[in-house]
Amino acid sequence: MSFDIQITKRLGDCTVECVMQSDAQLVALVGPSGQGKSSVLNCIAGLIRPDSGHIIVGGHTLFDAKRQIDIPTKLRGCGYVFQENRLFPHLTVEQNLRYGDNRNSEPAQHTLAEITDLLNICALLDRKPATLSGGEQRRVAIGRALMSNPSIVLLDEPLTSLDRDRGETILTIVDQLRRETDTPIMYVTHQMAEIERLACPTFTLS
Ligand SMILES: Nc1ncnc2c1ncn2[C@@H]1O[C@H](COP(=O)(O)OP(=O)(O)OP(=O)(O)O)[C@@H](O)[C@H]1O
């Protein structure tokens, strides 16, 4: 099973509950703003700790409260594309990409050349993030995530602040990732149009 998740996490006054079981390589997590979607991604990435439950992705148990399993963040292999990109402003695009370079001992799934080609960012390698458009920054952030040889790709509202054409470019890249790799991908959005376009199983939080 690609995703077997059942967690609760208290955030301030509310408790987020996520239940997700799917064999699909790509799943979407949808819901209105403030419902806890990013917090679920943070739990999967190991940035915050659920209060209860388990997280199993691609057959790997990342967290299990009962069995006292809590794999450290750096060993979880999450390629996380944050809503706000979080590129390093003092590094060039190439240095940002190489920061994520093959952070585990597995053979690299993709070379720098393949990733820059896939994302159409070859011409940007010497530029700093501040000189890039929103769509270019998002593609570099996706590239950095892919360079880490991820076991899971987490995309947090990747179309935020992009116009329709640039958004479509990102959706095409997600489609390509789905076709060309078997890496589980979780796609967070609050836009039903994106879900319809990706045609993937969709989960909500309670
Ligand atoms: N450390 C925290 N302490 C208290 N409340 C928190 C904490 N982290 C998040 N929250 C609250 O939990 C709720 C869920 O936040 P989260 O960012 O996960 O939602 P989201 O669904 O991803 O929202 P958006 O779509 O706007 O990004 C929000 O109300 C947020 O204010």
JSON list of C-alpha atoms and ligand atoms in Angstrom, two decimals:
[
{"chain": "A", "resi": 1, "resn": "MET", "atom": "CA", "xyz": [0.00, 0.00, 0.00]},
{"chain": "A", "resi": 2, "resn": "SER", "atom": "CA", "xyz": [1.36, 3.46, -0.89]},
{"chain": "A", "resi": 3, "resn": "PHE", "atom": "CA", "xyz": [-0.28, 5.34, 1.97]},
{"chain": "A", "resi": 4, "resn": "ASP", "atom": "CA", "xyz": [-1.49, 3.94, 5.27]},
{"chain": "A", "resi": 5, "resn": "ILE", "atom": "CA", "xyz": [-1.95, 6.86, 7.63]},
{"chain": "A", "resi": 6, "resn": "GLN", "atom": "CA", "xyz": [-4.05, 7.25, 10.73]},
{"chain": "A", "resi": 7, "resn": "ILE", "atom": "CA", "xyz": [-3.00, 10.08, 13.02]},
{"chain": "A", "resi": 8, "resn": "THR", "atom": "CA", "xyz": [-4.33, 12.66, 15.39]},
{"chain": "A", "resi": 9, "resn": "LYS", "atom": "CA", "xyz": [-2.55, 15.89, 16.25]},
{"chain": "A", "resi": 10, "resn": "ARG", "atom": "CA", "xyz": [-3.71, 18.57, 18.61]},
{"chain": "A", "resi": 11, "resn": "LEU", "atom": "CA", "xyz": [-3.04, 22.09, 17.27]},
{"chain": "A", "resi": 12, "resn": "GLY", "atom": "CA", "xyz": [-4.05, 24.89, 19.61]},
{"chain": "A", "resi": 13, "resn": "ASP", "atom": "CA", "xyz": [-7.73, 24.40, 20.40]},
{"chain": "A", "resi": 14, "resn": "CYS", "atom": "CA", "xyz": [-8.52, 21.84, 17.71]},
{"chain": "A", "resi": 15, "resn": "THR", "atom": "CA", "xyz": [-7.50, 18.28, 16.95]},
{"chain": "A", "resi": 16, "resn": "VAL", "atom": "CA", "xyz": [-6.68, 17.26, 13.40]},
{"chain": "A", "resi": 17, "resn": "GLU", "atom": "CA", "xyz": [-7.47, 13.71, 12.40]},
{"chain": "A", "resi": 18, "resn": "CYS", "atom": "CA", "xyz": [-6.16, 12.18, 9.18]},
{"chain": "A", "resi": 19, "resn": "VAL", "atom": "CA", "xyz": [-7.19, 8.73, 7.99]},
{"chain": "A", "resi": 20, "resn": "MET", "atom": "CA", "xyz": [-5.86, 7.70, 4.60]},
{"chain": "A", "resi": 21, "resn": "GLN", "atom": "CA", "xyz": [-5.43, 4.29, 3.03]},
{"chain": "A", "resi": 22, "resn": "SER", "atom": "CA", "xyz": [-4.61, 4.05, -0.65]},
{"chain": "A", "resi": 23, "resn": "ASP", "atom": "CA", "xyz": [-2.73, 1.94, -3.14]},
{"chain": "A", "resi": 24, "resn": "ALA", "atom": "CA", "xyz": [-2.52, 4.91, -5.50]},
{"chain": "A", "resi": 25, "resn": "GLN", "atom": "CA", "xyz": [0.89, 6.44, -6.18]},
{"chain": "A", "resi": 26, "resn": "LEU", "atom": "CA", "xyz": [-0.58, 9.95, -6.17]},
{"chain": "A", "resi": 27, "resn": "VAL", "atom": "CA", "xyz": [-3.14, 11.04, -3.57]},
{"chain": "A", "resi": 28, "resn": "ALA", "atom": "CA", "xyz": [-4.61, 14.44, -2.84]},
{"chain": "A", "resi": 29, "resn": "LEU", "atom": "CA", "xyz": [-5.38, 15.92, 0.55]},
{"chain": "A", "resi": 30, "resn": "VAL", "atom": "CA", "xyz": [-8.04, 18.60, 0.24]},
{"chain": "A", "resi": 31, "resn": "GLY", "atom": "CA", "xyz": [-9.82, 20.93, 2.57]},
{"chain": "A", "resi": 32, "resn": "PRO", "atom": "CA", "xyz": [-10.32, 24.55, 3.46]},
{"chain": "A", "resi": 33, "resn": "SER", "atom": "CA", "xyz": [-7.56, 26.78, 4.74]},
{"chain": "A", "resi": 34, "resn": "GLY", "atom": "CA", "xyz": [-6.56, 26.20, 8.35]},
{"chain": "A", "resi": 35, "resn": "GLN", "atom": "CA", "xyz": [-7.93, 22.65, 8.54]},
{"chain": "A", "resi": 36, "resn": "GLY", "atom": "CA", "xyz": [-4.54, 21.09, 9.17]},
{"chain": "A", "resi": 37, "resn": "LYS", "atom": "CA", "xyz": [-3.30, 19.92, 5.76]},
{"chain": "A", "resi": 38, "resn": "SER", "atom": "CA", "xyz": [0.21, 21.37, 6.12]},
{"chain": "A", "resi": 39, "resn": "SER", "atom": "CA", "xyz": [0.38, 19.97, 9.63]},
{"chain": "A", "resi": 40, "resn": "VAL", "atom": "CA", "xyz": [-0.29, 16.48, 8.24]},
{"chain": "A", "resi": 41, "resn": "LEU", "atom": "CA", "xyz": [2.57, 16.93, 5.74]},
{"chain": "A", "resi": 42, "resn": "ASN", "atom": "CA", "xyz": [4.78, 18.09, 8.62]},
{"chain": "A", "resi": 43, "resn": "CYS", "atom": "CA", "xyz": [3.86, 14.93, 10.54]},
{"chain": "A", "resi": 44, "resn": "ILE", "atom": "CA", "xyz": [4.79, 12.76, 7.53]},
{"chain": "A", "resi": 45, "resn": "ALA", "atom": "CA", "xyz": [8.09, 14.61, 7.08]},
{"chain": "A", "resi": 46, "resn": "GLY", "atom": "CA", "xyz": [8.85, 14.25, 10.79]},
{"chain": "A", "resi": 47, "resn": "LEU", "atom": "CA", "xyz": [8.87, 17.99, 11.46]},
{"chain": "A", "resi": 48, "resn": "ILE", "atom": "CA", "xyz": [6.13, 17.63, 14.06]},
{"chain": "A", "resi": 49, "resn": "ARG", "atom": "CA", "xyz": [5.09, 14.56, 16.04]},
{"chain": "A", "resi": 50, "resn": "PRO", "atom": "CA", "xyz": [1.54, 13.18, 15.91]},
{"chain": "A", "resi": 51, "resn": "ASP", "atom": "CA", "xyz": [-0.16, 12.56, 19.26]},
{"chain": "A", "resi": 52, "resn": "SER", "atom": "CA", "xyz": [-1.32, 9.11, 18.23]},
{"chain": "A", "resi": 53, "resn": "GLY", "atom": "CA", "xyz": [-1.54, 6.70, 15.32]},
{"chain": "A", "resi": 54, "resn": "HIS", "atom": "CA", "xyz": [0.76, 5.54, 12.57]},
{"chain": "A", "resi": 55, "resn": "ILE", "atom": "CA", "xyz": [2.29, 6.72, 9.29]},
{"chain": "A", "resi": 56, "resn": "ILE", "atom": "CA", "xyz": [3.31, 4.06, 6.77]},
{"chain": "A", "resi": 57, "resn": "VAL", "atom": "CA", "xyz": [4.31, 5.24, 3.30]},
{"chain": "A", "resi": 58, "resn": "GLY", "atom": "CA", "xyz": [5.45, 2.92, 0.51]},
{"chain": "A", "resi": 59, "resn": "GLY", "atom": "CA", "xyz": [5.57, 0.07, 3.03]},
{"chain": "A", "resi": 60, "resn": "HIS", "atom": "CA", "xyz": [7.96, 1.94, 5.36]},
{"chain": "A", "resi": 61, "resn": "THR", "atom": "CA", "xyz": [6.78, 2.70, 8.88]},
{"chain": "A", "resi": 62, "resn": "LEU", "atom": "CA", "xyz": [7.80, 6.27, 9.61]},
{"chain": "A", "resi": 63, "resn": "PHE", "atom": "CA", "xyz": [5.84, 6.66, 12.83]},
{"chain": "A", "resi": 64, "resn": "ASP", "atom": "CA", "xyz": [3.90, 4.35, 15.09]},
{"chain": "A", "resi": 65, "resn": "ALA", "atom": "CA", "xyz": [2.96, 5.64, 18.51]},
{"chain": "A", "resi": 66, "resn": "LYS", "atom": "CA", "xyz": [2.08, 2.21, 19.93]},
{"chain": "A", "resi": 67, "resn": "ARG", "atom": "CA", "xyz": [5.27, 0.57, 18.67]},
{"chain": "A", "resi": 68, "resn": "GLN", "atom": "CA", "xyz": [7.31, 3.63, 19.67]},
{"chain": "A", "resi": 69, "resn": "ILE", "atom": "CA", "xyz": [8.67, 4.08, 16.15]},
{"chain": "A", "resi": 70, "resn": "ASP", "atom": "CA", "xyz": [9.60, 7.64, 15.17]},
{"chain": "A", "resi": 71, "resn": "ILE", "atom": "CA", "xyz": [12.10, 7.68, 12.31]},
{"chain": "A", "resi": 72, "resn": "PRO", "atom": "CA", "xyz": [14.27, 10.84, 12.36]},
{"chain": "A", "resi": 73, "resn": "THR", "atom": "CA", "xyz": [13.37, 13.47, 9.77]},
{"chain": "A", "resi": 74, "resn": "LYS", "atom": "CA", "xyz": [16.57, 13.13, 7.77]},
{"chain": "A", "resi": 75, "resn": "LEU", "atom": "CA", "xyz": [16.07, 9.37, 7.37]},
{"chain": "A", "resi": 76, "resn": "ARG", "atom": "CA", "xyz": [12.47, 9.64, 6.12]},
{"chain": "A", "resi": 77, "resn": "GLY", "atom": "CA", "xyz": [13.48, 10.62, 2.59]},
{"chain": "A", "resi": 78, "resn": "CYS", "atom": "CA", "xyz": [10.76, 13.21, 2.09]},
{"chain": "A", "resi": 79, "resn": "GLY", "atom": "CA", "xyz": [11.13, 15.57, -0.85]},
{"chain": "A", "resi": 80, "resn": "TYR", "atom": "CA", "xyz": [9.06, 18.39, 0.59]},
{"chain": "A", "resi": 81, "resn": "VAL", "atom": "CA", "xyz": [7.97, 21.32, -1.57]},
{"chain": "A", "resi": 82, "resn": "PHE", "atom": "CA", "xyz": [6.76, 23.95, 0.88]},
{"chain": "A", "resi": 83, "resn": "GLN", "atom": "CA", "xyz": [3.97, 26.38, 0.05]},
{"chain": "A", "resi": 84, "resn": "GLU", "atom": "CA", "xyz": [6.43, 29.27, 0.21]},
{"chain": "A", "resi": 85, "resn": "ASN", "atom": "CA", "xyz": [9.28, 27.42, -1.61]},
{"chain": "A", "resi": 86, "resn": "ARG", "atom": "CA", "xyz": [11.90, 28.16, 1.09]},
{"chain": "A", "resi": 87, "resn": "LEU", "atom": "CA", "xyz": [14.80, 28.43, -1.37]},
{"chain": "A", "resi": 88, "resn": "PHE", "atom": "CA", "xyz": [18.10, 29.60, 0.09]},
{"chain": "A", "resi": 89, "resn": "PRO", "atom": "CA", "xyz": [18.35, 33.26, -1.01]},
{"chain": "A", "resi": 90, "resn": "HIS", "atom": "CA", "xyz": [22.15, 33.46, -0.87]},
{"chain": "A", "resi": 91, "resn": "LEU", "atom": "CA", "xyz": [22.66, 30.40, -3.10]},
{"chain": "A", "resi": 92, "resn": "THR", "atom": "CA", "xyz": [22.32, 30.14, -6.86]},
{"chain": "A", "resi": 93, "resn": "VAL", "atom": "CA", "xyz": [19.70, 27.88, -8.40]},
{"chain": "A", "resi": 94, "resn": "GLU", "atom": "CA", "xyz": [22.35, 25.22, -9.02]},
{"chain": "A", "resi": 95, "resn": "GLN", "atom": "CA", "xyz": [23.55, 25.43, -5.42]},
{"chain": "A", "resi": 96, "resn": "ASN", "atom": "CA", "xyz": [19.96, 25.19, -4.18]},
{"chain": "A", "resi": 97, "resn": "LEU", "atom": "CA", "xyz": [19.46, 22.10, -6.32]},
{"chain": "A", "resi": 98, "resn": "ARG", "atom": "CA", "xyz": [22.72, 20.54, -5.20]},
{"chain": "A", "resi": 99, "resn": "TYR", "atom": "CA", "xyz": [21.83, 21.19, -1.56]},
{"chain": "A", "resi": 100, "resn": "GLY", "atom": "CA", "xyz": [19.29, 18.39, -1.89]},
{"chain": "A", "resi": 101, "resn": "ASP", "atom": "CA", "xyz": [21.81, 16.21, -3.73]},
{"chain": "A", "resi": 102, "resn": "ASN", "atom": "CA", "xyz": [21.36, 12.50, -3.13]},
{"chain": "A", "resi": 103, "resn": "ARG", "atom": "CA", "xyz": [21.00, 12.66, 0.62]},
{"chain": "A", "resi": 104, "resn": "ASN", "atom": "CA", "xyz": [20.73, 8.92, 1.04]},
{"chain": "A", "resi": 105, "resn": "SER", "atom": "CA", "xyz": [22.94, 6.08, -0.08]},
{"chain": "A", "resi": 106, "resn": "GLU", "atom": "CA", "xyz": [20.52, 4.79, -2.71]},
{"chain": "A", "resi": 107, "resn": "PRO", "atom": "CA", "xyz": [21.57, 5.21, -6.35]},
{"chain": "A", "resi": 108, "resn": "ALA", "atom": "CA", "xyz": [20.34, 8.62, -7.59]},
{"chain": "A", "resi": 109, "resn": "GLN", "atom": "CA", "xyz": [16.98, 8.34, -9.38]},
{"chain": "A", "resi": 110, "resn": "HIS", "atom": "CA", "xyz": [17.71, 11.41, -11.50]},
{"chain": "A", "resi": 111, "resn": "THR", "atom": "CA", "xyz": [20.80, 13.43, -12.41]},
{"chain": "A", "resi": 112, "resn": "LEU", "atom": "CA", "xyz": [20.95, 17.21, -12.15]},
{"chain": "A", "resi": 113, "resn": "ALA", "atom": "CA", "xyz": [20.75, 17.38, -15.95]},
{"chain": "A", "resi": 114, "resn": "GLU", "atom": "CA", "xyz": [17.62, 15.20, -16.06]},
{"chain": "A", "resi": 115, "resn": "ILE", "atom": "CA", "xyz": [15.90, 17.24, -13.37]},
{"chain": "A", "resi": 116, "resn": "THR", "atom": "CA", "xyz": [16.74, 20.61, -14.86]},
{"chain": "A", "resi": 117, "resn": "ASP", "atom": "CA", "xyz": [15.55, 19.29, -18.20]},
{"chain": "A", "resi": 118, "resn": "LEU", "atom": "CA", "xyz": [12.28, 17.94, -16.77]},
{"chain": "A", "resi": 119, "resn": "LEU", "atom": "CA", "xyz": [11.58, 21.25, -15.05]},
{"chain": "A", "resi": 120, "resn": "ASN", "atom": "CA", "xyz": [12.88, 23.44, -17.86]},
{"chain": "A", "resi": 121, "resn": "ILE", "atom": "CA", "xyz": [15.23, 25.37, -15.56]},
{"chain": "A", "resi": 122, "resn": "CYS", "atom": "CA", "xyz": [18.57, 24.72, -17.33]},
{"chain": "A", "resi": 123, "resn": "ALA", "atom": "CA", "xyz": [18.95, 28.40, -18.21]},
{"chain": "A", "resi": 124, "resn": "LEU", "atom": "CA", "xyz": [18.45, 29.50, -14.60]},
{"chain": "A", "resi": 125, "resn": "LEU", "atom": "CA", "xyz": [21.30, 27.66, -12.90]},
{"chain": "A", "resi": 126, "resn": "ASP", "atom": "CA", "xyz": [23.49, 30.72, -12.20]},
{"chain": "A", "resi": 127, "resn": "ARG", "atom": "CA", "xyz": [20.66, 32.95, -10.97]},
{"chain": "A", "resi": 128, "resn": "LYS", "atom": "CA", "xyz": [19.69, 33.72, -7.38]},
{"chain": "A", "resi": 129, "resn": "PRO", "atom": "CA", "xyz": [16.09, 32.94, -6.27]},
{"chain": "A", "resi": 130, "resn": "ALA", "atom": "CA", "xyz": [15.18, 36.63, -5.85]},
{"chain": "A", "resi": 131, "resn": "THR", "atom": "CA", "xyz": [15.64, 37.14, -9.60]},
{"chain": "A", "resi": 132, "resn": "LEU", "atom": "CA", "xyz": [13.21, 34.35, -10.54]},
{"chain": "A", "resi": 133, "resn": "SER", "atom": "CA", "xyz": [9.48, 34.51, -11.21]},
{"chain": "A", "resi": 134, "resn": "GLY", "atom": "CA", "xyz": [7.08, 32.69, -8.88]},
{"chain": "A", "resi": 135, "resn": "GLY", "atom": "CA", "xyz": [6.69, 29.82, -11.34]},
{"chain": "A", "resi": 136, "resn": "GLU", "atom": "CA", "xyz": [10.45, 29.49, -11.79]},
{"chain": "A", "resi": 137, "resn": "GLN", "atom": "CA", "xyz": [11.00, 29.47, -8.02]},
{"chain": "A", "resi": 138, "resn": "ARG", "atom": "CA", "xyz": [8.38, 26.76, -7.63]},
{"chain": "A", "resi": 139, "resn": "ARG", "atom": "CA", "xyz": [10.05, 24.62, -10.30]},
{"chain": "A", "resi": 140, "resn": "VAL", "atom": "CA", "xyz": [13.43, 25.04, -8.57]},
{"chain": "A", "resi": 141, "resn": "ALA", "atom": "CA", "xyz": [11.84, 24.04, -5.24]},
{"chain": "A", "resi": 142, "resn": "ILE", "atom": "CA", "xyz": [10.44, 20.91, -6.91]},
{"chain": "A", "resi": 143, "resn": "GLY", "atom": "CA", "xyz": [13.88, 20.25, -8.43]},
{"chain": "A", "resi": 144, "resn": "ARG", "atom": "CA", "xyz": [15.57, 20.53, -5.04]},
{"chain": "A", "resi": 145, "resn": "ALA", "atom": "CA", "xyz": [13.08, 18.04, -3.60]},
{"chain": "A", "resi": 146, "resn": "LEU", "atom": "CA", "xyz": [13.72, 15.60, -6.47]},
{"chain": "A", "resi": 147, "resn": "MET", "atom": "CA", "xyz": [17.50, 15.95, -6.12]},
{"chain": "A", "resi": 148, "resn": "SER", "atom": "CA", "xyz": [17.25, 14.48, -2.62]},
{"chain": "A", "resi": 149, "resn": "ASN", "atom": "CA", "xyz": [16.38, 11.10, -4.13]},
{"chain": "A", "resi": 150, "resn": "PRO", "atom": "CA", "xyz": [13.09, 11.14, -2.26]},
{"chain": "A", "resi": 151, "resn": "SER", "atom": "CA", "xyz": [11.16, 8.10, -1.10]},
{"chain": "A", "resi": 152, "resn": "ILE", "atom": "CA", "xyz": [8.06, 10.33, -0.86]},
{"chain": "A", "resi": 153, "resn": "VAL", "atom": "CA", "xyz": [7.21, 13.64, -2.53]},
{"chain": "A", "resi": 154, "resn": "LEU", "atom": "CA", "xyz": [5.10, 16.10, -0.51]},
{"chain": "A", "resi": 155, "resn": "LEU", "atom": "CA", "xyz": [3.64, 19.04, -2.46]},
{"chain": "A", "resi": 156, "resn": "ASP", "atom": "CA", "xyz": [1.94, 21.73, -0.36]},
{"chain": "A", "resi": 157, "resn": "GLU", "atom": "CA", "xyz": [-0.39, 23.76, -2.56]},
{"chain": "A", "resi": 158, "resn": "PRO", "atom": "CA", "xyz": [2.15, 23.91, -5.40]},
{"chain": "A", "resi": 159, "resn": "LEU", "atom": "CA", "xyz": [-0.03, 26.17, -7.57]},
{"chain": "A", "resi": 160, "resn": "THR", "atom": "CA", "xyz": [-0.37, 28.93, -4.97]},
{"chain": "A", "resi": 161, "resn": "SER", "atom": "CA", "xyz": [0.25, 32.37, -6.50]},
{"chain": "A", "resi": 162, "resn": "LEU", "atom": "CA", "xyz": [0.81, 31.00, -10.01]},
{"chain": "A", "resi": 163, "resn": "ASP", "atom": "CA", "xyz": [-1.25, 32.00, -13.01]},
{"chain": "A", "resi": 164, "resn": "ARG", "atom": "CA", "xyz": [-3.12, 29.36, -15.02]},
{"chain": "A", "resi": 165, "resn": "ASP", "atom": "CA", "xyz": [-0.37, 28.61, -17.55]},
{"chain": "A", "resi": 166, "resn": "ARG", "atom": "CA", "xyz": [2.32, 28.29, -14.90]},
{"chain": "A", "resi": 167, "resn": "GLY", "atom": "CA", "xyz": [0.00, 26.19, -12.78]},
{"chain": "A", "resi": 168, "resn": "GLU", "atom": "CA", "xyz": [-0.61, 23.89, -15.74]},
{"chain": "A", "resi": 169, "resn": "THR", "atom": "CA", "xyz": [3.17, 23.50, -16.17]},
{"chain": "A", "resi": 170, "resn": "ILE", "atom": "CA", "xyz": [3.45, 22.28, -12.57]},
{"chain": "A", "resi": 171, "resn": "LEU", "atom": "CA", "xyz": [0.52, 19.88, -13.01]},
{"chain": "A", "resi": 172, "resn": "THR", "atom": "CA", "xyz": [2.19, 18.47, -16.13]},
{"chain": "A", "resi": 173, "resn": "ILE", "atom": "CA", "xyz": [5.36, 17.91, -14.08]},
{"chain": "A", "resi": 174, "resn": "VAL", "atom": "CA", "xyz": [3.37, 16.09, -11.39]},
{"chain": "A", "resi": 175, "resn": "ASP", "atom": "CA", "xyz": [1.82, 13.91, -14.12]},
{"chain": "A", "resi": 176, "resn": "GLN", "atom": "CA", "xyz": [5.27, 13.17, -15.49]},
{"chain": "A", "resi": 177, "resn": "LEU", "atom": "CA", "xyz": [6.58, 12.22, -12.04]},
{"chain": "A", "resi": 178, "resn": "ARG", "atom": "CA", "xyz": [3.65, 9.85, -11.67]},
{"chain": "A", "resi": 179, "resn": "ARG", "atom": "CA", "xyz": [4.41, 8.27, -15.05]},
{"chain": "A", "resi": 180, "resn": "GLU", "atom": "CA", "xyz": [8.19, 8.06, -14.77]},
{"chain": "A", "resi": 181, "resn": "THR", "atom": "CA", "xyz": [8.74, 7.09, -11.10]},
{"chain": "A", "resi": 182, "resn": "ASP", "atom": "CA", "xyz": [7.00, 4.92, -8.56]},
{"chain": "A", "resi": 183, "resn": "THR", "atom": "CA", "xyz": [7.60, 7.41, -5.74]},
{"chain": "A", "resi": 184, "resn": "PRO", "atom": "CA", "xyz": [4.48, 8.02, -3.60]},
{"chain": "A", "resi": 185, "resn": "ILE", "atom": "CA", "xyz": [3.28, 11.62, -4.01]},
{"chain": "A", "resi": 186, "resn": "MET", "atom": "CA", "xyz": [0.95, 13.55, -1.70]},
{"chain": "A", "resi": 187, "resn": "TYR", "atom": "CA", "xyz": [-0.57, 16.67, -3.21]},
{"chain": "A", "resi": 188, "resn": "VAL", "atom": "CA", "xyz": [-2.23, 19.21, -0.93]},
{"chain": "A", "resi": 189, "resn": "THR", "atom": "CA", "xyz": [-4.72, 21.71, -2.31]},
{"chain": "A", "resi": 190, "resn": "HIS", "atom": "CA", "xyz": [-8.00, 23.42, -1.62]},
{"chain": "A", "resi": 191, "resn": "GLN", "atom": "CA", "xyz": [-8.87, 23.70, -5.33]},
{"chain": "A", "resi": 192, "resn": "MET", "atom": "CA", "xyz": [-11.21, 21.04, -6.71]},
{"chain": "A", "resi": 193, "resn": "ALA", "atom": "CA", "xyz": [-10.19, 21.93, -10.28]},
{"chain": "A", "resi": 194, "resn": "GLU", "atom": "CA", "xyz": [-6.67, 20.65, -9.54]},
{"chain": "A", "resi": 195, "resn": "ILE", "atom": "CA", "xyz": [-8.06, 17.38, -8.16]},
{"chain": "A", "resi": 196, "resn": "GLU", "atom": "CA", "xyz": [-10.20, 16.88, -11.24]},
{"chain": "A", "resi": 197, "resn": "ARG", "atom": "CA", "xyz": [-7.21, 17.56, -13.46]},
{"chain": "A", "resi": 198, "resn": "LEU", "atom": "CA", "xyz": [-5.00, 15.07, -11.58]},
{"chain": "A", "resi": 199, "resn": "ALA", "atom": "CA", "xyz": [-7.78, 12.46, -11.33]},
{"chain": "A", "resi": 200, "resn": "CYS", "atom": "CA", "xyz": [-6.41, 10.86, -8.19]},
{"chain": "A", "resi": 201, "resn": "PRO", "atom": "CA", "xyz": [-7.92, 9.54, -4.93]},
{"chain": "A", "resi": 202, "resn": "THR", "atom": "CA", "xyz": [-8.85, 12.42, -2.66]},
{"chain": "A", "resi": 203, "resn": "PHE", "atom": "CA", "xyz": [-8.92, 12.56, 1.13]},
{"chain": "A", "resi": 204, "resn": "THR", "atom": "CA", "xyz": [-10.21, 15.13, 3.57]},
{"chain": "A", "resi": 205, "resn": "LEU", "atom": "CA", "xyz": [-9.46, 15.78, 7.22]},
{"chain": "A", "resi": 206, "resn": "SER", "atom": "CA", "xyz": [-11.87, 15.59, 10.10]},
{"chain": "B", "resi": 1, "resn": "LIG", "atom": "N1", "xyz": [2.07, 25.09, 16.62]},
{"chain": "B", "resi": 1, "resn": "LIG", "atom": "C1", "xyz": [0.78, 25.43, 16.56]},
{"chain": "B", "resi": 1, "resn": "LIG", "atom": "N2", "xyz": [0.12, 25.86, 17.67]},
{"chain": "B", "resi": 1, "resn": "LIG", "atom": "C2", "xyz": [-1.18, 26.20, 17.63]},
{"chain": "B", "resi": 1, "resn": "LIG", "atom": "N3", "xyz": [-1.91, 26.13, 16.52]},
{"chain": "B", "resi": 1, "resn": "LIG", "atom": "C3", "xyz": [-1.32, 25.72, 15.39]},
{"chain": "B", "resi": 1, "resn": "LIG", "atom": "C4", "xyz": [0.05, 25.34, 15.36]},
{"chain": "B", "resi": 1, "resn": "LIG", "atom": "N4", "xyz": [0.36, 24.97, 14.09]},
{"chain": "B", "resi": 1, "resn": "LIG", "atom": "C5", "xyz": [-0.76, 25.13, 13.38]},
{"chain": "B", "resi": 1, "resn": "LIG", "atom": "N5", "xyz": [-1.76, 25.57, 14.15]},
{"chain": "B", "resi": 1, "resn": "LIG", "atom": "C6", "xyz": [-3.15, 25.84, 13.74]},
{"chain": "B", "resi": 1, "resn": "LIG", "atom": "O1", "xyz": [-3.67, 24.63, 13.24]},
{"chain": "B", "resi": 1, "resn": "LIG", "atom": "C7", "xyz": [-4.52, 24.86, 12.15]},
{"chain": "B", "resi": 1, "resn": "LIG", "atom": "C8", "xyz": [-4.06, 24.07, 10.94]},
{"chain": "B", "resi": 1, "resn": "LIG", "atom": "O2", "xyz": [-2.92, 24.69, 10.34]},
{"chain": "B", "resi": 1, "resn": "LIG", "atom": "P1", "xyz": [-2.33, 24.19, 8.96]},
{"chain": "B", "resi": 1, "resn": "LIG", "atom": "O3", "xyz": [-1.31, 25.17, 8.49]},
{"chain": "B", "resi": 1, "resn": "LIG", "atom": "O4", "xyz": [-1.89, 22.77, 9.10]},
{"chain": "B", "resi": 1, "resn": "LIG", "atom": "O5", "xyz": [-3.64, 24.24, 8.03]},
{"chain": "B", "resi": 1, "resn": "LIG", "atom": "P2", "xyz": [-3.78, 24.13, 6.45]},
{"chain": "B", "resi": 1, "resn": "LIG", "atom": "O6", "xyz": [-5.01, 23.32, 6.20]},
{"chain": "B", "resi": 1, "resn": "LIG", "atom": "O7", "xyz": [-2.54, 23.64, 5.83]},
{"chain": "B", "resi": 1, "resn": "LIG", "atom": "O8", "xyz": [-4.04, 25.64, 6.06]},
{"chain": "B", "resi": 1, "resn": "LIG", "atom": "P3", "xyz": [-3.62, 26.44, 4.71]},
{"chain": "B", "resi": 1, "resn": "LIG", "atom": "O9", "xyz": [-4.41, 25.81, 3.59]},
{"chain": "B", "resi": 1, "resn": "LIG", "atom": "O10", "xyz": [-4.07, 27.84, 5.03]},
{"chain": "B", "resi": 1, "resn": "LIG", "atom": "O11", "xyz": [-2.16, 26.31, 4.55]},
{"chain": "B", "resi": 1, "resn": "LIG", "atom": "C9", "xyz": [-4.54, 26.38, 11.95]},
{"chain": "B", "resi": 1, "resn": "LIG", "atom": "O12", "xyz": [-5.67, 26.88, 12.59]},
{"chain": "B", "resi": 1, "resn": "LIG", "atom": "C10", "xyz": [-3.26, 26.84, 12.61]},
{"chain": "B", "resi": 1, "resn": "LIG", "atom": "O13", "xyz": [-3.40, 28.16, 13.11]}
]
